[in-house]
Coordinates of C-alpha atoms in Angstrom, one line a residue:
X1 CA -16.9 38.2 3.5
X2 CA -14.7 35.8 5.8
X3 CA -16.6 34.5 8.9
X4 CA -14.2 34.4 11.6
X5 CA -15.7 33.4 14.8
X6 CA -15.9 35.5 17.8
X7 CA -12.5 35.3 20.8
X8 CA -14.0 33.5 24.1
X9 CA -14.3 35.9 27.0
X10 CA -11.9 37.1 29.1
X11 CA -11.2 36.2 32.6
X12 CA -11.7 39.7 33.7
X13 CA -15.3 39.6 32.1
X14 CA -15.6 36.2 34.6
X15 CA -14.5 38.2 37.6
X16 CA -16.3 41.2 37.2
X17 CA -19.8 39.2 36.7
X18 CA -18.7 36.9 40.0
X19 CA -18.3 39.6 42.0
X20 CA -21.6 41.7 40.9
X21 CA -23.5 38.8 41.6
X22 CA -22.0 37.8 44.8
X23 CA -23.2 40.9 46.7
X24 CA -27.0 40.3 45.2
X25 CA -29.3 38.9 42.6
X26 CA -29.2 41.5 39.3
X27 CA -31.1 41.4 36.8
X28 CA -29.3 41.8 32.6
X29 CA -29.8 45.5 32.4
X30 CA -28.2 46.2 36.4
X31 CA -25.6 43.5 35.4
X32 CA -24.7 45.4 32.2
X33 CA -24.5 49.0 34.1
X34 CA -22.9 47.8 37.1
X35 CA -20.2 45.8 34.9
X36 CA -19.4 48.5 33.2
X37 CA -18.9 51.0 36.6
X38 CA -16.5 48.0 38.0
X39 CA -14.4 49.0 34.9
X40 CA -14.5 52.2 33.3
X41 CA -12.5 52.8 30.1
X42 CA -11.5 56.0 28.5
X43 CA -10.4 54.5 25.1
X44 CA -13.8 55.6 23.8
X45 CA -15.3 59.0 25.1
X46 CA -19.1 58.2 24.4
X47 CA -20.4 57.9 27.1
X48 CA -22.6 55.0 28.9
X49 CA -26.1 56.7 28.0
X50 CA -26.9 58.5 25.1
X51 CA -30.1 59.8 25.6
X52 CA -31.6 59.0 21.1
X53 CA -35.2 60.5 20.0
X54 CA -37.3 59.6 22.2
X55 CA -40.1 59.6 19.3
X56 CA -38.8 58.0 15.6
X57 CA -40.6 57.3 12.4
X58 CA -41.3 53.3 12.6
X59 CA -44.0 51.2 9.8
X60 CA -45.7 54.9 9.1
X61 CA -46.3 56.0 13.0
X62 CA -44.5 57.2 15.6
X63 CA -42.8 54.6 18.6
X64 CA -41.2 55.7 21.9
X65 CA -37.6 54.3 21.7
X66 CA -35.6 53.5 25.1
X67 CA -32.2 54.9 25.9
X68 CA -28.7 52.3 24.7
X69 CA -26.3 51.5 27.0
X70 CA -22.9 51.4 24.8
X71 CA -20.2 48.8 26.3
X72 CA -17.0 51.7 25.6
X73 CA -14.4 50.2 24.0
X74 CA -12.3 47.7 25.6
X75 CA -14.6 47.0 28.0
X76 CA -14.5 43.0 28.8
X77 CA -18.7 42.7 28.1
X78 CA -17.4 43.8 24.6
X79 CA -21.2 44.6 24.2
X80 CA -24.5 43.9 25.5
X81 CA -25.4 41.5 22.8
X82 CA -21.7 39.8 24.0
X83 CA -23.1 39.4 27.8
X84 CA -26.2 38.6 26.8
X85 CA -25.2 35.6 24.4
X86 CA -21.6 34.3 25.4
X87 CA -20.9 35.4 28.7
X88 CA -23.6 34.9 30.8
X89 CA -25.1 31.2 28.7
X90 CA -21.2 30.0 29.5
X91 CA -21.5 30.2 33.0
X92 CA -25.2 28.8 33.2
X93 CA -24.1 25.9 31.0
X94 CA -21.3 25.3 33.6
X95 CA -23.8 25.6 36.5
X96 CA -22.4 28.9 38.4
X97 CA -25.1 30.9 37.4
X98 CA -29.1 30.9 37.0
X99 CA -31.6 33.1 35.9
X100 CA -35.0 32.4 37.5
X101 CA -37.6 34.6 38.4
X102 CA -37.9 37.2 41.0
X103 CA -40.0 35.0 43.6
X104 CA -38.0 31.8 43.1
X105 CA -34.6 33.7 43.8
X106 CA -33.3 33.8 47.2
X107 CA -33.5 37.5 47.3
X108 CA -31.3 39.3 50.5
X109 CA -33.5 41.4 53.4
X110 CA -31.3 44.4 52.6
X111 CA -32.6 44.3 48.5
X112 CA -36.5 46.3 48.5
X113 CA -39.0 45.0 46.8
X114 CA -39.4 47.7 44.4
X115 CA -35.4 46.9 43.4
X116 CA -36.2 43.5 42.4
X117 CA -36.8 42.7 39.0
X118 CA -38.9 40.1 37.3
X119 CA -35.9 37.7 36.4
X120 CA -32.6 38.0 37.7
X121 CA -29.4 36.6 37.5
X122 CA -27.7 35.1 41.0
X123 CA -25.1 32.8 42.0
X124 CA -25.5 29.2 41.7
X125 CA -25.8 28.2 45.5
X126 CA -23.9 25.4 47.1
X127 CA -26.0 22.3 47.7
X128 CA -25.8 20.8 51.0
X129 CA -24.8 16.7 50.7
X130 CA -27.3 14.5 52.9
X131 CA -24.7 12.2 54.0
X132 CA -20.6 12.1 55.2
X133 CA -20.4 9.9 52.0
X134 CA -18.5 11.4 48.7
X135 CA -20.8 12.5 46.4
X136 CA -19.4 13.3 42.4
X137 CA -21.8 16.9 41.8
X138 CA -23.2 17.5 38.5
X139 CA -22.4 21.1 38.5
X140 CA -25.3 21.3 34.7
X141 CA -29.1 21.0 35.7
X142 CA -30.0 19.7 31.6
X143 CA -27.4 17.1 31.8
X144 CA -29.5 14.9 33.9
X145 CA -31.9 12.6 33.2
X146 CA -36.1 12.3 34.4
X147 CA -37.2 9.1 35.0
X148 CA -40.7 7.7 34.3
X149 CA -42.6 5.0 35.5
X150 CA -42.6 1.6 33.5
X151 CA -44.0 -2.2 34.5
X152 CA -42.6 -5.9 33.5
X153 CA -45.1 -8.2 32.0
X154 CA -44.8 -9.8 35.5
X155 CA -47.8 -8.0 37.8
X156 CA -46.8 -9.3 40.7
X157 CA -43.3 -8.7 41.2
X158 CA -44.1 -4.7 40.8
X159 CA -46.4 -2.9 43.3
X160 CA -49.7 -1.6 41.6
X161 CA -48.2 2.2 42.6
X162 CA -45.5 2.8 41.7
X163 CA -44.2 6.9 42.7
X164 CA -42.4 9.0 40.1
X165 CA -38.7 9.5 40.3
X166 CA -36.2 12.3 39.0
X167 CA -32.8 11.7 39.2
X168 CA -32.1 15.8 38.5
X169 CA -30.4 18.2 40.6
X170 CA -29.2 21.5 39.9
X171 CA -25.8 20.6 41.1
X172 CA -25.5 17.3 42.0
X173 CA -26.3 13.8 43.1
X174 CA -27.8 12.0 46.1
X175 CA -24.8 11.0 48.0
X176 CA -26.6 7.5 48.1
X177 CA -26.0 7.3 44.4
X178 CA -21.9 6.9 44.4
X179 CA -20.4 5.0 46.5
X180 CA -16.6 4.9 47.5
X181 CA -14.1 7.9 48.8
X182 CA -12.1 8.1 45.2
X183 CA -14.6 9.4 43.3
X184 CA -13.8 13.1 42.5
X185 CA -16.0 16.2 43.4
X186 CA -17.2 19.3 41.5
X187 CA -15.9 21.9 43.1
X188 CA -17.6 25.6 41.9
X189 CA -14.9 28.0 43.5
X190 CA -12.2 26.1 41.6
X191 CA -14.4 26.0 38.6
X192 CA -15.0 29.6 39.0
X193 CA -11.3 30.8 39.6
X194 CA -9.9 28.6 36.3
X195 CA -11.9 30.8 34.4
X196 CA -10.9 33.8 35.6
X197 CA -7.3 32.7 35.7
X198 CA -7.8 32.4 31.9
X199 CA -8.7 28.8 31.4
X200 CA -10.5 28.1 28.0
X201 CA -14.6 27.8 28.6
X202 CA -14.6 24.4 25.9
X203 CA -12.2 23.4 27.6
X204 CA -13.4 23.3 31.0
X205 CA -17.1 23.1 30.0
X206 CA -16.2 19.4 28.2
X207 CA -14.6 18.3 31.5
X208 CA -17.9 19.3 33.4
X209 CA -19.7 17.6 31.2
X210 CA -17.6 14.2 31.2
X211 CA -18.1 14.3 34.8
X212 CA -21.6 15.0 34.4
X213 CA -21.8 12.2 33.0
X214 CA -19.7 9.6 34.7
X215 CA -21.9 10.9 37.6
X216 CA -25.5 9.8 36.1
X217 CA -23.5 6.5 34.8
X218 CA -21.9 5.5 38.4
X219 CA -25.5 6.5 39.7
X220 CA -27.7 4.3 37.3
X221 CA -25.8 1.3 37.8
X222 CA -25.9 1.6 41.8
X223 CA -29.8 2.3 41.4
X224 CA -30.0 -0.8 38.8
X225 CA -28.1 -2.6 41.1
X226 CA -30.2 -1.8 44.1
X227 CA -33.4 -2.2 42.6
X228 CA -32.0 -5.6 41.5
X229 CA -30.7 -6.9 44.8
X230 CA -34.9 -6.4 46.1
X231 CA -36.5 -7.7 43.1
X232 CA -34.3 -11.0 43.4
X233 CA -34.6 -11.8 47.3
X234 CA -38.1 -12.8 47.3
X235 CA -41.9 -13.6 47.3
X236 CA -41.1 -12.5 51.4
X237 CA -39.7 -9.0 51.0
X238 CA -42.7 -8.8 48.2
X239 CA -44.3 -6.0 50.6
X240 CA -41.6 -3.6 51.3
X241 CA -41.9 -0.7 48.2
X242 CA -39.3 -0.9 45.1
X243 CA -38.5 2.4 43.4
X244 CA -39.7 2.0 39.6
X245 CA -37.1 1.4 36.8
X246 CA -37.6 3.0 33.1
X247 CA -37.6 1.5 30.0
X248 CA -34.1 2.2 29.0
X249 CA -33.0 1.1 32.5
X250 CA -35.2 -1.8 32.6
X251 CA -33.5 -3.0 29.1
X252 CA -30.0 -2.8 30.6
X253 CA -30.2 -4.7 33.7
X254 CA -28.4 -7.8 33.0
X255 CA -30.4 -10.1 35.8
X256 CA -33.8 -9.4 33.3
X257 CA -35.5 -12.1 32.8
X258 CA -35.2 -13.7 29.1
X259 CA -39.1 -13.7 27.3
X260 CA -40.2 -10.6 28.8
X261 CA -41.4 -7.7 27.6
X262 CA -41.9 -4.1 28.7
X263 CA -44.6 -2.1 28.3
X264 CA -43.3 0.6 25.6
X265 CA -42.0 -3.3 23.7
X266 CA -46.3 -4.3 23.9
X267 CA -47.2 -0.8 22.1
X268 CA -47.5 -1.7 19.0
X269 CA -50.2 -3.9 20.1
X270 CA -53.8 -3.2 20.2
X271 CA -55.2 -3.1 24.2
X272 CA -56.5 -7.0 24.1
X273 CA -53.5 -8.2 23.1
X274 CA -51.4 -5.6 25.5
X275 CA -53.1 -7.0 28.1
X276 CA -53.0 -10.4 27.7
X277 CA -49.4 -10.5 26.5
X278 CA -47.8 -10.7 29.9
X279 CA -50.0 -13.8 30.8
X280 CA -48.9 -15.2 28.1
X281 CA -45.2 -14.5 28.3
X282 CA -45.5 -16.0 31.3
X283 CA -46.6 -19.7 29.7
X284 CA -44.6 -20.0 27.2
X285 CA -41.9 -19.6 29.4
X286 CA -43.4 -22.4 31.6
X287 CA -43.8 -24.5 29.4
X288 CA -40.0 -23.7 28.2
X289 CA -38.7 -24.4 31.5
X290 CA -40.4 -27.9 30.9
X291 CA -38.9 -28.6 27.8
X292 CA -35.6 -27.6 28.4
X293 CA -35.3 -29.4 31.9
X294 CA -37.0 -32.7 29.7
X295 CA -34.0 -31.9 27.2
X296 CA -31.0 -31.7 29.6
X297 CA -33.0 -35.1 31.3
X298 CA -32.6 -37.1 28.0
X299 CA -28.8 -35.8 27.8
X300 CA -28.2 -36.0 31.1
X301 CA -28.4 -40.0 30.5
X302 CA -26.0 -40.2 27.6
X303 CA -26.5 -41.6 23.6
X304 CA -25.0 -44.6 25.3
X305 CA -26.8 -45.1 28.4
X306 CA -30.1 -45.2 25.9
X307 CA -28.8 -47.7 23.1
X308 CA -28.5 -49.7 25.9
X309 CA -32.4 -49.5 27.0
X310 CA -33.2 -50.4 23.2
X311 CA -31.2 -53.0 23.6
X312 CA -32.8 -54.8 25.8
X313 CA -36.1 -53.4 24.7
X314 CA -35.5 -56.3 22.3
X315 CA -36.2 -59.8 21.5
X316 CA -34.0 -62.3 20.2
X317 CA -35.1 -62.0 16.5
X318 CA -33.6 -58.7 16.2
X319 CA -37.2 -56.8 16.6
X320 CA -39.2 -55.1 19.5
X321 CA -40.9 -57.5 21.8
X322 CA -44.6 -56.7 22.2
X323 CA -44.9 -55.8 18.3
X324 CA -46.3 -58.2 15.3
X325 CA -43.9 -59.4 12.9
X326 CA -45.3 -59.2 9.4
X327 CA -44.3 -61.7 6.8
X328 CA -42.0 -63.7 8.7
X329 CA -42.1 -66.6 10.4

């Protein structure tokens, strides 16, 4: 039997999910049954709830069997499995809906405590901007990256206590990371409308990922430039608390001093060599600087001046003054 891929969800299915979740957060079963009630179908006379035998023989033992919710033929949900594994994951990947535990969901006061399931789906709340500047939003939390502390081999250029930073957000990047009014802004309402009107989820998902990737790249470049400026300002600004760099950011930093390794680059060494490597690299760098100055000073004089100096140091016999001549009178 030849396998054929399933067709993508229709815009009507996205519209039903959006309408139900705008009312209040719902569990999966509540979302499924409410969706069936929103779109009654007469193609299949089979009822939505069909009770089955409460007990059945399974592996030699009697076990309970719960009621099964059937989706009528022609319904946009297609089936409960299609709703769980296709429709909701697409919306979650696009950053439009989220699934969290009951204690982490902003429930409205009209929903009683006993009607709140352990886990529920809800519309992703809009992120409030921190300033009036334009920002590039990242709709998917999984597309963002987390950063960890790291240090250069120069212990004096970085404070001893470094705070951990995390560049993740459920809806976007902070406004201070991105500058300029020309940055494209992700709009959840517009994205919902495009899905409901029949936009292909794969194409829209690609646009979301590309926009998120651009936002992360702009944020990283802005962050590196700010940290680099603060690191190169001089010793007078060392007392100011500086934001740490990740290992990858430090490798990509264009103003990074050559010859200095990071913590992960020294991971193959033992503890004694790891602790001694920063000082060794600093000594080698200082020695190389002195040697480079000598080479530049020698090259600055030129070959002609060097030959003139040598000629002046020779006597009339063709030998350098101050040296003994053996076998010559």
